[in-house]
Amino acid sequence: MEIGAVIQTVGEVVDVMGVVAIVLGITYSMVDAGVRGLRRQRPIYTRFRRVLGRAILLGLELLVAADIIKTVAVTPTLQSVTVLAIIVLIRTFLSWALQLEVTGRWPWQKPTDDETTEPVERTA
């Protein structure tokens, strides 16, 4: 097998992993919200958004990595590198927006003392 084909296959596997991470994250966050709702554990919505946002962020990171790997696998042309740059820019913007939604701060901002530990959620 040629090295280009191996790299292309690795890129496709990472692509699938990104999609699987998003699908599993959606499934987990929905099941978790349902169980928390049945048990009357709060907060439901904010936890749902946080868990879902983290899954989407992970999936986007894997999809960007797959795009980079697959672009390297073929002979890079100006057109393919330009398309990759646009895809990375769009996904990076989405990642930053999701990061802001999930944590309430930009990725380059340091976490406050309150954010360094997981919040304790009350069950009553």
PDB file of C-alpha atoms in Angstrom:
ATOM      1  CA  MET A   1       0.000   0.000   0.000  1.00  0.00           C
ATOM      2  CA  GLU A   2       1.291   3.441  -0.920  1.00  0.00           C
ATOM      3  CA  ILE A   3       2.037   5.941   1.880  1.00  0.00           C
ATOM      4  CA  GLY A   4      -0.409   8.477   0.408  1.00  0.00           C
ATOM      5  CA  ALA A   5      -3.220   5.931   0.586  1.00  0.00           C
ATOM      6  CA  VAL A   6      -2.329   5.102   4.197  1.00  0.00           C
ATOM      7  CA  ILE A   7      -2.380   8.765   5.170  1.00  0.00           C
ATOM      8  CA  GLN A   8      -5.684   9.238   3.335  1.00  0.00           C
ATOM      9  CA  THR A   9      -7.157   6.262   5.220  1.00  0.00           C
ATOM     10  CA  VAL A  10      -5.901   7.635   8.551  1.00  0.00           C
ATOM     11  CA  GLY A  11      -7.546  10.963   7.714  1.00  0.00           C
ATOM     12  CA  GLU A  12     -10.834   9.245   6.966  1.00  0.00           C
ATOM     13  CA  VAL A  13     -10.657   7.263  10.222  1.00  0.00           C
ATOM     14  CA  VAL A  14     -10.068  10.479  12.195  1.00  0.00           C
ATOM     15  CA  ASP A  15     -12.989  12.035  10.258  1.00  0.00           C
ATOM     16  CA  VAL A  16     -15.268   9.189  11.359  1.00  0.00           C
ATOM     17  CA  MET A  17     -13.999   9.533  14.934  1.00  0.00           C
ATOM     18  CA  GLY A  18     -15.026  13.200  14.896  1.00  0.00           C
ATOM     19  CA  VAL A  19     -18.534  12.377  13.731  1.00  0.00           C
ATOM     20  CA  VAL A  20     -18.803   9.539  16.267  1.00  0.00           C
ATOM     21  CA  ALA A  21     -17.673  11.884  19.065  1.00  0.00           C
ATOM     22  CA  ILE A  22     -20.424  14.348  18.167  1.00  0.00           C
ATOM     23  CA  VAL A  23     -23.116  11.661  17.842  1.00  0.00           C
ATOM     24  CA  LEU A  24     -22.123   9.994  21.118  1.00  0.00           C
ATOM     25  CA  GLY A  25     -22.010  13.390  22.821  1.00  0.00           C
ATOM     26  CA  ILE A  26     -25.507  14.240  21.595  1.00  0.00           C
ATOM     27  CA  THR A  27     -26.801  10.857  22.721  1.00  0.00           C
ATOM     28  CA  TYR A  28     -25.114  11.043  26.120  1.00  0.00           C
ATOM     29  CA  SER A  29     -26.243  14.609  26.804  1.00  0.00           C
ATOM     30  CA  MET A  30     -29.849  13.765  25.916  1.00  0.00           C
ATOM     31  CA  VAL A  31     -29.899  10.605  28.058  1.00  0.00           C
ATOM     32  CA  ASP A  32     -28.208  12.445  30.923  1.00  0.00           C
ATOM     33  CA  ALA A  33     -30.744  15.293  30.732  1.00  0.00           C
ATOM     34  CA  GLY A  34     -33.620  12.793  30.656  1.00  0.00           C
ATOM     35  CA  VAL A  35     -32.337  10.885  33.669  1.00  0.00           C
ATOM     36  CA  ARG A  36     -31.684  14.115  35.569  1.00  0.00           C
ATOM     37  CA  GLY A  37     -35.198  15.272  34.725  1.00  0.00           C
ATOM     38  CA  LEU A  38     -36.759  12.050  35.975  1.00  0.00           C
ATOM     39  CA  ARG A  39     -34.730  12.254  39.192  1.00  0.00           C
ATOM     40  CA  ARG A  40     -35.505  15.971  39.496  1.00  0.00           C
ATOM     41  CA  GLN A  41     -31.803  16.793  39.716  1.00  0.00           C
ATOM     42  CA  ARG A  42     -30.919  20.352  38.829  1.00  0.00           C
ATOM     43  CA  PRO A  43     -29.537  22.008  36.790  1.00  0.00           C
ATOM     44  CA  ILE A  44     -30.676  20.143  33.708  1.00  0.00           C
ATOM     45  CA  TYR A  45     -30.437  22.665  30.890  1.00  0.00           C
ATOM     46  CA  THR A  46     -27.087  24.225  31.769  1.00  0.00           C
ATOM     47  CA  ARG A  47     -25.495  20.806  32.231  1.00  0.00           C
ATOM     48  CA  PHE A  48     -27.034  19.616  28.936  1.00  0.00           C
ATOM     49  CA  ARG A  49     -25.541  22.605  27.103  1.00  0.00           C
ATOM     50  CA  ARG A  50     -22.136  22.148  28.733  1.00  0.00           C
ATOM     51  CA  VAL A  51     -21.909  18.413  27.965  1.00  0.00           C
ATOM     52  CA  LEU A  52     -23.214  18.859  24.417  1.00  0.00           C
ATOM     53  CA  GLY A  53     -20.896  21.794  23.767  1.00  0.00           C
ATOM     54  CA  ARG A  54     -17.863  19.814  24.919  1.00  0.00           C
ATOM     55  CA  ALA A  55     -18.780  16.909  22.643  1.00  0.00           C
ATOM     56  CA  ILE A  56     -19.185  19.220  19.660  1.00  0.00           C
ATOM     57  CA  LEU A  57     -15.855  20.895  20.453  1.00  0.00           C
ATOM     58  CA  LEU A  58     -14.113  17.534  20.567  1.00  0.00           C
ATOM     59  CA  GLY A  59     -15.738  16.471  17.310  1.00  0.00           C
ATOM     60  CA  LEU A  60     -14.750  19.737  15.583  1.00  0.00           C
ATOM     61  CA  GLU A  61     -11.143  19.336  16.703  1.00  0.00           C
ATOM     62  CA  LEU A  62     -11.037  15.816  15.261  1.00  0.00           C
ATOM     63  CA  LEU A  63     -12.636  16.968  12.007  1.00  0.00           C
ATOM     64  CA  VAL A  64     -10.063  19.763  11.622  1.00  0.00           C
ATOM     65  CA  ALA A  65      -7.265  17.265  12.267  1.00  0.00           C
ATOM     66  CA  ALA A  66      -8.736  14.922   9.647  1.00  0.00           C
ATOM     67  CA  ASP A  67      -8.904  17.721   7.083  1.00  0.00           C
ATOM     68  CA  ILE A  68      -5.266  18.606   7.713  1.00  0.00           C
ATOM     69  CA  ILE A  69      -4.182  14.965   7.433  1.00  0.00           C
ATOM     70  CA  LYS A  70      -6.122  14.425   4.202  1.00  0.00           C
ATOM     71  CA  THR A  71      -4.748  17.623   2.645  1.00  0.00           C
ATOM     72  CA  VAL A  72      -1.198  16.498   3.384  1.00  0.00           C
ATOM     73  CA  ALA A  73      -1.951  13.077   1.830  1.00  0.00           C
ATOM     74  CA  VAL A  74      -2.517  14.537  -1.615  1.00  0.00           C
ATOM     75  CA  THR A  75      -0.114  16.785  -3.430  1.00  0.00           C
ATOM     76  CA  PRO A  76      -0.930  20.153  -1.899  1.00  0.00           C
ATOM     77  CA  THR A  77      -2.115  22.650  -4.483  1.00  0.00           C
ATOM     78  CA  LEU A  78      -2.937  26.279  -3.929  1.00  0.00           C
ATOM     79  CA  GLN A  79      -6.619  25.434  -4.291  1.00  0.00           C
ATOM     80  CA  SER A  80      -6.574  22.564  -1.752  1.00  0.00           C
ATOM     81  CA  VAL A  81      -4.591  24.606   0.773  1.00  0.00           C
ATOM     82  CA  THR A  82      -6.983  27.556   0.328  1.00  0.00           C
ATOM     83  CA  VAL A  83     -10.005  25.314   0.866  1.00  0.00           C
ATOM     84  CA  LEU A  84      -8.341  23.809   3.945  1.00  0.00           C
ATOM     85  CA  ALA A  85      -7.572  27.275   5.315  1.00  0.00           C
ATOM     86  CA  ILE A  86     -11.197  28.348   4.894  1.00  0.00           C
ATOM     87  CA  ILE A  87     -12.475  25.151   6.550  1.00  0.00           C
ATOM     88  CA  VAL A  88     -10.052  25.571   9.468  1.00  0.00           C
ATOM     89  CA  LEU A  89     -11.046  29.229   9.892  1.00  0.00           C
ATOM     90  CA  ILE A  90     -14.752  28.395   9.968  1.00  0.00           C
ATOM     91  CA  ARG A  91     -14.293  25.491  12.383  1.00  0.00           C
ATOM     92  CA  THR A  92     -11.970  27.539  14.582  1.00  0.00           C
ATOM     93  CA  PHE A  93     -14.581  30.309  14.788  1.00  0.00           C
ATOM     94  CA  LEU A  94     -17.222  27.715  15.682  1.00  0.00           C
ATOM     95  CA  SER A  95     -14.923  26.215  18.328  1.00  0.00           C
ATOM     96  CA  TRP A  96     -14.295  29.620  19.889  1.00  0.00           C
ATOM     97  CA  ALA A  97     -18.001  30.447  19.891  1.00  0.00           C
ATOM     98  CA  LEU A  98     -18.814  27.100  21.516  1.00  0.00           C
ATOM     99  CA  GLN A  99     -16.018  27.567  24.043  1.00  0.00           C
ATOM    100  CA  LEU A 100     -17.488  30.949  24.972  1.00  0.00           C
ATOM    101  CA  GLU A 101     -20.945  29.394  25.332  1.00  0.00           C
ATOM    102  CA  VAL A 102     -19.732  26.450  27.436  1.00  0.00           C
ATOM    103  CA  THR A 103     -17.299  28.218  29.770  1.00  0.00           C
ATOM    104  CA  GLY A 104     -18.310  31.870  29.548  1.00  0.00           C
ATOM    105  CA  ARG A 105     -14.793  32.935  28.545  1.00  0.00           C
ATOM    106  CA  TRP A 106     -12.627  32.983  25.447  1.00  0.00           C
ATOM    107  CA  PRO A 107     -10.135  30.113  24.988  1.00  0.00           C
ATOM    108  CA  TRP A 108      -7.135  32.382  25.575  1.00  0.00           C
ATOM    109  CA  GLN A 109      -8.491  33.767  28.854  1.00  0.00           C
ATOM    110  CA  LYS A 110      -7.255  32.156  32.053  1.00  0.00           C
ATOM    111  CA  PRO A 111      -9.893  30.400  34.147  1.00  0.00           C
ATOM    112  CA  THR A 112     -10.905  32.090  37.359  1.00  0.00           C
ATOM    113  CA  ASP A 113     -10.437  30.350  40.693  1.00  0.00           C
ATOM    114  CA  ASP A 114     -14.095  29.271  40.573  1.00  0.00           C
ATOM    115  CA  GLU A 115     -13.585  27.536  37.215  1.00  0.00           C
ATOM    116  CA  THR A 116     -10.562  25.464  38.193  1.00  0.00           C
ATOM    117  CA  THR A 117     -12.770  22.920  39.937  1.00  0.00           C
ATOM    118  CA  GLU A 118     -15.945  21.261  38.707  1.00  0.00           C
ATOM    119  CA  PRO A 119     -19.031  22.929  40.133  1.00  0.00           C
ATOM    120  CA  VAL A 120     -20.894  21.019  42.806  1.00  0.00           C
ATOM    121  CA  GLU A 121     -24.492  20.525  41.753  1.00  0.00           C
ATOM    122  CA  ARG A 122     -27.262  20.265  44.299  1.00  0.00           C
ATOM    123  CA  THR A 123     -29.722  17.407  43.998  1.00  0.00           C
ATOM    124  CA  ALA A 124     -32.548  18.948  46.019  1.00  0.00           C
TER     125      ALA A 124
END
